Short mmCIF file of C-alpha atoms in Angstrom, two decimals:
data_model
loop_
_atom_site.label_atom_id
_atom_site.label_comp_id
_atom_site.label_asym_id
_atom_site.label_seq_id
_atom_site.Cartn_x
_atom_site.Cartn_y
_atom_site.Cartn_z
CA UNK A 1 -123.34 -18.87 172.74
CA UNK A 2 -125.77 -16.63 171.08
CA UNK A 3 -128.05 -14.75 173.42
CA UNK A 4 -131.78 -14.01 172.99
CA UNK A 5 -133.42 -11.20 175.19
CA UNK A 6 -137.24 -11.98 176.09
CA UNK A 7 -139.19 -9.03 177.29
CA UNK A 8 -143.20 -8.91 178.26
CA UNK A 9 -144.28 -5.68 176.81
CA UNK A 10 -147.01 -3.72 175.50
CA UNK A 11 -147.13 -0.43 173.58
CA UNK A 12 -146.85 1.80 176.60
CA UNK A 13 -143.84 4.05 175.24
CA UNK A 14 -141.55 4.64 178.08
CA UNK A 15 -141.19 0.99 179.14
CA UNK A 16 -140.94 -0.27 175.75
CA UNK A 17 -138.33 2.34 175.03
CA UNK A 18 -136.30 0.93 177.98
CA UNK A 19 -136.65 -2.68 176.73
CA UNK A 20 -135.26 -1.49 173.34
CA UNK A 21 -132.62 0.49 174.77
CA UNK A 22 -131.43 -2.35 176.81
CA UNK A 23 -131.39 -4.70 174.00
CA UNK A 24 -129.33 -2.33 171.72
CA UNK A 25 -127.01 -1.74 174.39
CA UNK A 26 -126.48 -5.41 174.85
CA UNK A 27 -125.84 -6.11 171.03
CA UNK A 28 -123.32 -3.39 170.12
CA UNK A 29 -125.43 -0.25 170.09
CA UNK A 30 -122.75 1.66 172.21
CA UNK A 31 -120.51 1.11 169.28
CA UNK A 32 -122.64 3.31 166.94
CA UNK A 33 -120.01 6.13 165.73
CA UNK A 34 -121.13 9.69 165.98
CA UNK A 35 -121.76 10.99 162.46
CA UNK A 36 -122.47 7.69 160.98
CA UNK A 37 -125.46 6.41 159.30
CA UNK A 38 -127.69 3.49 160.90
CA UNK A 39 -130.14 1.44 158.84
CA UNK A 40 -133.38 0.73 160.50
CA UNK A 41 -135.11 -1.97 158.52
CA UNK A 42 -139.00 -2.42 159.85
CA UNK A 43 -141.45 -4.70 158.27
CA UNK A 44 -143.54 -2.55 156.02
CA UNK A 45 -145.21 -5.02 154.10
CA UNK A 46 -147.66 -2.30 152.67
CA UNK A 47 -150.03 0.45 153.64
CA UNK A 48 -151.60 -0.81 156.98
CA UNK A 49 -152.40 0.58 160.45
CA UNK A 50 -150.84 -0.68 163.42
CA UNK A 51 -153.89 -2.82 164.69
CA UNK A 52 -153.79 -4.86 161.57
CA UNK A 53 -150.44 -6.30 162.83
CA UNK A 54 -148.97 -6.25 159.18
CA UNK A 55 -146.31 -4.05 159.69
CA UNK A 56 -143.59 -3.08 162.56
CA UNK A 57 -145.46 -0.83 165.30
CA UNK A 58 -144.32 2.92 164.89
CA UNK A 59 -143.43 3.11 168.76
CA UNK A 60 -141.02 0.42 168.22
CA UNK A 61 -139.50 2.37 165.20
CA UNK A 62 -139.34 5.62 167.37
CA UNK A 63 -137.58 3.98 170.12
CA UNK A 64 -134.78 2.61 167.69
CA UNK A 65 -134.77 6.30 166.17
CA UNK A 66 -134.18 7.85 169.37
CA UNK A 67 -131.39 5.63 170.52
CA UNK A 68 -129.45 6.06 167.34
CA UNK A 69 -130.07 9.82 167.51
CA UNK A 70 -128.65 9.93 171.14
CA UNK A 71 -125.57 8.24 169.82
CA UNK A 72 -125.03 11.31 167.32
CA UNK A 73 -125.76 9.07 164.41
CA UNK A 74 -128.28 9.54 161.52
CA UNK A 75 -131.13 7.04 161.52
CA UNK A 76 -132.01 6.08 157.97
CA UNK A 77 -135.37 4.07 157.65
CA UNK A 78 -135.64 1.86 154.65
CA UNK A 79 -137.68 -0.87 152.75
CA UNK A 80 -139.29 -2.03 149.82
CA UNK A 81 -142.84 -2.69 150.33
CA UNK A 82 -144.43 -5.53 148.50
CA UNK A 83 -147.53 -3.63 147.91
CA UNK A 84 -148.30 0.09 147.67
CA UNK A 85 -145.67 2.83 147.67
CA UNK A 86 -143.11 3.26 150.29
CA UNK A 87 -144.43 6.85 151.07
CA UNK A 88 -148.11 5.49 151.48
CA UNK A 89 -146.75 2.42 153.78
CA UNK A 90 -144.81 5.21 156.17
CA UNK A 91 -148.00 7.37 156.35
CA UNK A 92 -150.69 4.68 156.83
CA UNK A 93 -148.62 2.74 159.58
CA UNK A 94 -148.11 5.82 161.46
CA UNK A 95 -144.46 5.82 161.43
CA UNK A 96 -144.28 9.11 159.48
CA UNK A 97 -146.42 11.00 162.12
CA UNK A 98 -144.55 9.41 164.71
CA UNK A 99 -141.30 10.39 163.66
CA UNK A 100 -142.56 14.08 162.85
CA UNK A 101 -139.76 16.62 163.78
CA UNK A 102 -137.02 14.06 164.11
CA UNK A 103 -133.87 14.08 162.24
CA UNK A 104 -134.26 11.02 160.07
CA UNK A 105 -133.86 9.91 156.60
CA UNK A 106 -136.76 7.94 154.91
CA UNK A 107 -135.39 6.53 151.87
CA UNK A 108 -136.90 3.35 149.78
CA UNK A 109 -134.63 0.67 148.70
CA UNK A 110 -134.05 1.32 144.99
CA UNK A 111 -130.66 0.73 143.91
CA UNK A 112 -129.04 -2.79 144.09
CA UNK A 113 -125.45 -4.46 144.07
CA UNK A 114 -124.66 -7.72 143.07
CA UNK A 115 -123.01 -9.80 145.51
CA UNK A 116 -121.71 -13.37 145.42
CA UNK A 117 -123.32 -15.85 147.80
CA UNK A 118 -122.07 -19.36 146.59
CA UNK A 119 -124.48 -22.36 145.60
CA UNK A 120 -127.20 -22.56 144.55
CA UNK A 121 -127.91 -19.06 143.59
CA UNK A 122 -124.02 -17.92 143.25
CA UNK A 123 -125.05 -14.20 142.77
CA UNK A 124 -127.83 -12.06 144.18
CA UNK A 125 -128.67 -8.43 143.75
CA UNK A 126 -129.36 -6.58 147.21
CA UNK A 127 -130.27 -3.08 147.96
CA UNK A 128 -127.02 -1.05 147.88
CA UNK A 129 -128.08 0.75 151.26
CA UNK A 130 -128.24 -2.33 153.07
CA UNK A 131 -124.56 -2.94 152.00
CA UNK A 132 -123.01 0.32 152.72
CA UNK A 133 -124.00 1.16 156.49
CA UNK A 134 -121.74 0.18 159.27
CA UNK A 135 -124.78 -0.66 161.60
CA UNK A 136 -128.28 -2.23 160.58
CA UNK A 137 -131.09 -2.57 162.97
CA UNK A 138 -133.71 -5.08 161.95
CA UNK A 139 -137.11 -4.83 163.19
CA UNK A 140 -139.33 -7.50 162.12
CA UNK A 141 -143.01 -8.23 163.15
CA UNK A 142 -143.98 -11.75 164.26
CA UNK A 143 -146.45 -12.97 161.76
CA UNK A 144 -147.76 -16.14 160.28
CA UNK A 145 -147.05 -16.55 156.64
CA UNK A 146 -148.93 -18.68 154.24
CA UNK A 147 -145.95 -19.81 152.12
CA UNK A 148 -143.15 -19.94 154.92
CA UNK A 149 -145.38 -20.60 157.76
CA UNK A 150 -143.70 -17.77 159.84
CA UNK A 151 -142.14 -14.37 159.04
CA UNK A 152 -139.61 -13.59 161.51
CA UNK A 153 -136.00 -12.03 161.82
CA UNK A 154 -134.31 -13.64 158.91
CA UNK A 155 -137.15 -13.20 156.44
CA UNK A 156 -137.63 -9.55 157.03
CA UNK A 157 -134.20 -9.18 155.30
CA UNK A 158 -135.99 -9.98 152.14
CA UNK A 159 -137.11 -6.37 152.02
CA UNK A 160 -133.65 -5.58 151.06
CA UNK A 161 -134.30 -7.21 147.49
CA UNK A 162 -135.56 -4.15 145.47
CA UNK A 163 -139.00 -3.66 143.89
CA UNK A 164 -139.87 -6.31 141.42
CA UNK A 165 -136.70 -8.36 141.97
CA UNK A 166 -138.69 -10.15 144.70
CA UNK A 167 -141.29 -11.63 142.61
CA UNK A 168 -138.53 -12.63 140.21
CA UNK A 169 -136.87 -14.46 142.93
CA UNK A 170 -140.15 -16.49 143.70
CA UNK A 171 -140.33 -17.41 140.22
CA UNK A 172 -136.55 -18.65 139.97
CA UNK A 173 -137.10 -20.80 143.13
CA UNK A 174 -140.73 -21.81 141.98
CA UNK A 175 -142.65 -24.05 144.30
CA UNK A 176 -139.52 -25.35 146.32
CA UNK A 177 -140.02 -23.72 149.66
CA UNK A 178 -136.75 -24.92 151.06
CA UNK A 179 -134.82 -23.50 147.94
CA UNK A 180 -136.70 -20.05 148.71
CA UNK A 181 -135.56 -20.59 152.31
CA UNK A 182 -132.02 -21.16 151.47
CA UNK A 183 -132.14 -17.55 149.41
CA UNK A 184 -133.78 -15.98 152.52
CA UNK A 185 -130.88 -17.28 154.78
CA UNK A 186 -128.11 -16.14 152.09
CA UNK A 187 -129.76 -12.91 151.78
CA UNK A 188 -129.50 -12.42 155.57
CA UNK A 189 -125.88 -13.52 155.82
CA UNK A 190 -125.11 -10.92 153.28
CA UNK A 191 -126.89 -8.05 154.84
CA UNK A 192 -126.07 -9.42 158.51
CA UNK A 193 -127.84 -7.01 160.75
CA UNK A 194 -126.20 -5.76 163.81
CA UNK A 195 -129.22 -6.47 165.99
CA UNK A 196 -132.76 -7.75 165.30
CA UNK A 197 -135.52 -6.74 167.68
CA UNK A 198 -138.80 -8.64 167.15
CA UNK A 199 -142.06 -6.69 167.55
CA UNK A 200 -144.36 -9.67 168.84
CA UNK A 201 -146.42 -7.43 171.07
CA UNK A 202 -149.10 -7.62 168.58
CA UNK A 203 -148.54 -10.47 166.30
CA UNK A 204 -150.53 -12.02 163.32
CA UNK A 205 -151.85 -15.41 163.26
CA UNK A 206 -153.91 -17.57 160.39
CA UNK A 207 -153.39 -16.67 156.76
CA UNK A 208 -150.90 -14.30 157.32
CA UNK A 209 -148.94 -12.07 156.51
CA UNK A 210 -151.37 -9.71 154.94
CA UNK A 211 -154.83 -8.87 155.34
CA UNK A 212 -155.82 -12.54 155.24
CA UNK A 213 -154.24 -12.83 158.73
CA UNK A 214 -155.63 -12.26 162.18
CA UNK A 215 -154.05 -9.90 164.90
CA UNK A 216 -153.01 -11.84 168.14
CA UNK A 217 -152.09 -10.11 171.49
CA UNK A 218 -148.89 -11.93 172.39
CA UNK A 219 -147.39 -9.32 174.49
CA UNK A 220 -143.62 -10.27 173.83
CA UNK A 221 -140.43 -8.18 172.49
CA UNK A 222 -137.28 -10.34 171.70
CA UNK A 223 -134.00 -9.29 170.72
CA UNK A 224 -130.52 -10.53 169.55
CA UNK A 225 -127.60 -10.11 167.46
CA UNK A 226 -128.06 -13.50 165.57
CA UNK A 227 -131.55 -13.49 163.87
CA UNK A 228 -131.40 -17.26 163.30
CA UNK A 229 -131.32 -17.92 167.20
CA UNK A 230 -133.98 -15.43 167.61
CA UNK A 231 -136.09 -17.16 165.19
CA UNK A 232 -135.50 -20.58 166.80
CA UNK A 233 -136.79 -19.31 170.22
CA UNK A 234 -139.68 -18.07 168.69
CA UNK A 235 -140.65 -21.27 167.49
CA UNK A 236 -139.95 -23.02 170.81
CA UNK A 237 -142.10 -20.18 172.66
CA UNK A 238 -145.01 -21.48 169.89
CA UNK A 239 -144.51 -25.02 170.76
CA UNK A 240 -143.32 -26.19 167.47
CA UNK A 241 -140.05 -27.97 166.51
CA UNK A 242 -137.71 -25.05 165.39
CA UNK A 243 -136.63 -26.83 162.23
CA UNK A 244 -140.17 -27.17 161.11
CA UNK A 245 -139.63 -23.45 160.00
CA UNK A 246 -137.81 -23.92 156.61
CA UNK A 247 -135.43 -20.79 157.17
CA UNK A 248 -134.15 -22.48 160.65
CA UNK A 249 -133.74 -25.57 158.72
CA UNK A 250 -131.85 -24.04 155.59
CA UNK A 251 -129.68 -21.87 158.37
CA UNK A 252 -128.79 -25.43 159.97
CA UNK A 253 -127.72 -26.96 156.96
CA UNK A 254 -125.63 -23.86 156.13
CA UNK A 255 -123.69 -24.27 159.57
CA UNK A 256 -125.51 -21.07 161.06
CA UNK A 257 -127.81 -22.81 163.73
CA UNK A 258 -125.48 -24.53 166.14
CA UNK A 259 -125.00 -24.42 169.70
CA UNK A 260 -126.90 -23.39 172.71
CA UNK A 261 -129.01 -20.29 173.07
CA UNK A 262 -128.89 -18.20 176.39
CA UNK A 263 -132.10 -16.89 177.21
CA UNK A 264 -132.32 -13.35 178.91
CA UNK A 265 -135.56 -13.12 180.46
CA UNK A 266 -138.82 -15.51 180.97
CA UNK A 267 -139.95 -17.30 177.61
CA UNK A 268 -143.80 -17.40 177.49
CA UNK A 269 -145.44 -20.42 176.35
CA UNK A 270 -147.82 -19.93 173.83
CA UNK A 271 -149.57 -23.19 172.67
CA UNK A 272 -152.46 -21.99 170.63
CA UNK A 273 -150.97 -19.96 168.07
CA UNK A 274 -153.06 -20.67 164.82
CA UNK A 275 -150.60 -21.49 162.11
CA UNK A 276 -151.37 -21.00 158.46
CA UNK A 277 -152.62 -24.38 156.63
CA UNK A 278 -149.73 -25.25 154.32
CA UNK A 279 -149.98 -28.45 152.27
CA UNK A 280 -146.74 -30.34 150.73
CA UNK A 281 -146.06 -28.76 147.50
CA UNK A 282 -145.15 -31.79 145.64
CA UNK A 283 -145.07 -35.50 146.79
CA UNK A 284 -145.50 -38.84 145.16
CA UNK A 285 -144.29 -40.55 142.11
CA UNK A 286 -142.19 -38.19 139.88
CA UNK A 287 -144.42 -39.01 136.50
CA UNK A 288 -147.50 -37.74 138.62
CA UNK A 289 -145.90 -34.37 139.79
CA UNK A 290 -147.44 -32.32 137.06
CA UNK A 291 -150.90 -33.94 137.71
CA UNK A 292 -150.60 -33.54 141.46
CA UNK A 293 -149.39 -29.90 141.23
CA UNK A 294 -152.65 -29.08 139.61
CA UNK A 295 -155.12 -31.06 141.70
CA UNK A 296 -153.26 -31.57 144.86
CA UNK A 297 -151.28 -28.37 145.76
CA UNK A 298 -153.29 -25.43 147.52
CA UNK A 299 -154.02 -22.82 144.79
CA UNK A 300 -154.88 -19.14 145.10
CA UNK A 301 -158.46 -18.45 144.59
CA UNK A 302 -160.67 -15.25 144.37
CA UNK A 303 -163.56 -14.06 146.65
CA UNK A 304 -165.35 -11.94 143.90
CA UNK A 305 -167.35 -10.15 146.51
CA UNK A 306 -164.24 -8.79 148.25
CA UNK A 307 -162.25 -8.08 145.09
CA UNK A 308 -162.14 -4.61 143.99
CA UNK A 309 -159.99 -5.00 140.93
CA UNK A 310 -157.14 -2.81 142.09
CA UNK A 311 -154.56 -5.13 140.18
CA UNK A 312 -152.03 -5.41 142.69
CA UNK A 313 -152.26 -9.18 142.47
CA UNK A 314 -151.65 -9.54 138.69
CA UNK A 315 -149.16 -6.86 138.64
CA UNK A 316 -146.97 -8.50 141.25
CA UNK A 317 -147.37 -11.93 139.91
CA UNK A 318 -144.25 -13.26 139.10
CA UNK A 319 -145.41 -16.17 136.73
CA UNK A 320 -147.90 -13.78 135.14
CA UNK A 321 -150.36 -16.45 136.01
CA UNK A 322 -153.52 -14.08 136.74
CA UNK A 323 -155.68 -12.07 134.24
CA UNK A 324 -158.77 -10.12 134.72
CA UNK A 325 -161.66 -11.52 132.52
CA UNK A 326 -165.34 -10.37 132.50
CA UNK A 327 -165.22 -8.64 135.65
CA UNK A 328 -163.59 -11.83 137.30
CA UNK A 329 -160.10 -13.03 138.13
CA UNK A 330 -158.57 -15.82 136.09
CA UNK A 331 -155.84 -17.99 137.49
CA UNK A 332 -153.69 -20.17 135.13
CA UNK A 333 -152.95 -22.73 137.30
CA UNK A 334 -150.53 -24.54 134.91
CA UNK A 335 -148.23 -21.24 134.98
CA UNK A 336 -148.95 -20.74 138.71
CA UNK A 337 -145.76 -21.41 140.85
CA UNK A 338 -147.76 -21.56 144.09
CA UNK A 339 -145.71 -18.71 145.59
CA UNK A 340 -148.90 -17.02 147.12
CA UNK A 341 -147.49 -13.67 146.51
CA UNK A 342 -150.94 -12.56 145.35
CA UNK A 343 -152.50 -13.57 148.51
CA UNK A 344 -149.74 -11.69 150.48
CA UNK A 345 -150.11 -8.51 148.42
CA UNK A 346 -153.81 -8.19 148.12
CA UNK A 347 -155.05 -5.18 150.25
CA UNK A 348 -158.48 -6.35 150.58
CA UNK A 349 -157.91 -9.84 151.83
CA UNK A 350 -159.93 -11.21 148.82
CA UNK A 351 -157.42 -14.19 148.10
CA UNK A 352 -156.85 -17.16 149.75
CA UNK A 353 -155.14 -20.70 149.39
CA UNK A 354 -157.77 -23.42 148.90
CA UNK A 355 -157.09 -27.15 148.27
CA UNK A 356 -158.39 -28.49 144.90
CA UNK A 357 -161.62 -30.65 145.06
CA UNK A 358 -159.92 -33.82 144.21
CA UNK A 359 -157.01 -33.35 146.58
CA UNK A 360 -158.63 -35.31 149.62
CA UNK A 361 -159.32 -38.28 147.47
CA UNK A 362 -156.09 -38.45 145.59
CA UNK A 363 -154.06 -38.29 148.95
CA UNK A 364 -155.99 -41.05 150.37
CA UNK A 365 -155.12 -43.30 147.31
CA UNK A 366 -151.25 -42.32 147.30
CA UNK A 367 -151.20 -43.11 151.21
CA UNK A 368 -153.06 -46.43 150.66
CA UNK A 369 -155.64 -45.35 152.94
CA UNK A 370 -158.65 -46.36 150.65
#
């Protein structure tokens, strides 16, 4: 039976550290070998201060580092940010300062190794560092996500895909969210972190996971050796069907979400969490899919007043569907695969997903509501 530990917590370091130490003790931390390297994988989406709720809080990372050091091992903090540099993400997030003077390695994921994962992707390239360490501590942030609804324990391991390989995978899976969810689960099964501790003390709701989302005090810290069970528990806490989250559904279909879950602690009931608006990508008759993709599916749009022409969106876009023309962003919606990476990486919250004008009327026709 999978076990999930739930604790009410704040960023008060001493009690927070006690909670994290307990979770690590419960999930194999005592077996960390002296002299070994322990990988610590926070959510470092990009350069953002802790109060923005975009990244794992530095005190959560600090507690994990201190635990590893007490075991006589070497902590290595690694990730591959979607926007900005790894170093800038460490500095702006406060992680670099929180760990000043500690014997810790900061190492961006840069080298990949190809591993076999079976159908439908067969082989994927994962950060070599994530494959070579004997113990991995996964430190995700509880955030909403405009493409996948939520980003939790399983999805945090997508950071083990190196650099521009991430948008390449978005392009390969296209607008099929379930296919992308299956990719995320396969990455998780390959890396398989030893323990996952979710920072939900200050979470994010709304149009996350970037600066378009809104910080939300949730006051919860959760841990498990099984990130799928943890993610299922989060969905129950938020009052939704756990398998509405596609990574959970994909995990279930792969035989990874079976059996009861033992909850250690009191699970809060959060029933007013604001989820992002995510419309169905494709539905209706197949011969209309091209037309509907252009006129029904939410598409990225730009707030020109907020845009600073930094270039993050068009450089990251896997479909190369964004150009800068006459001081305005131009989207080629025929090329756009609706992965919403541009919204995720925009450092100025200038992009959002918007339903095309004709969508409401066309949906009514298809549903025979007129």
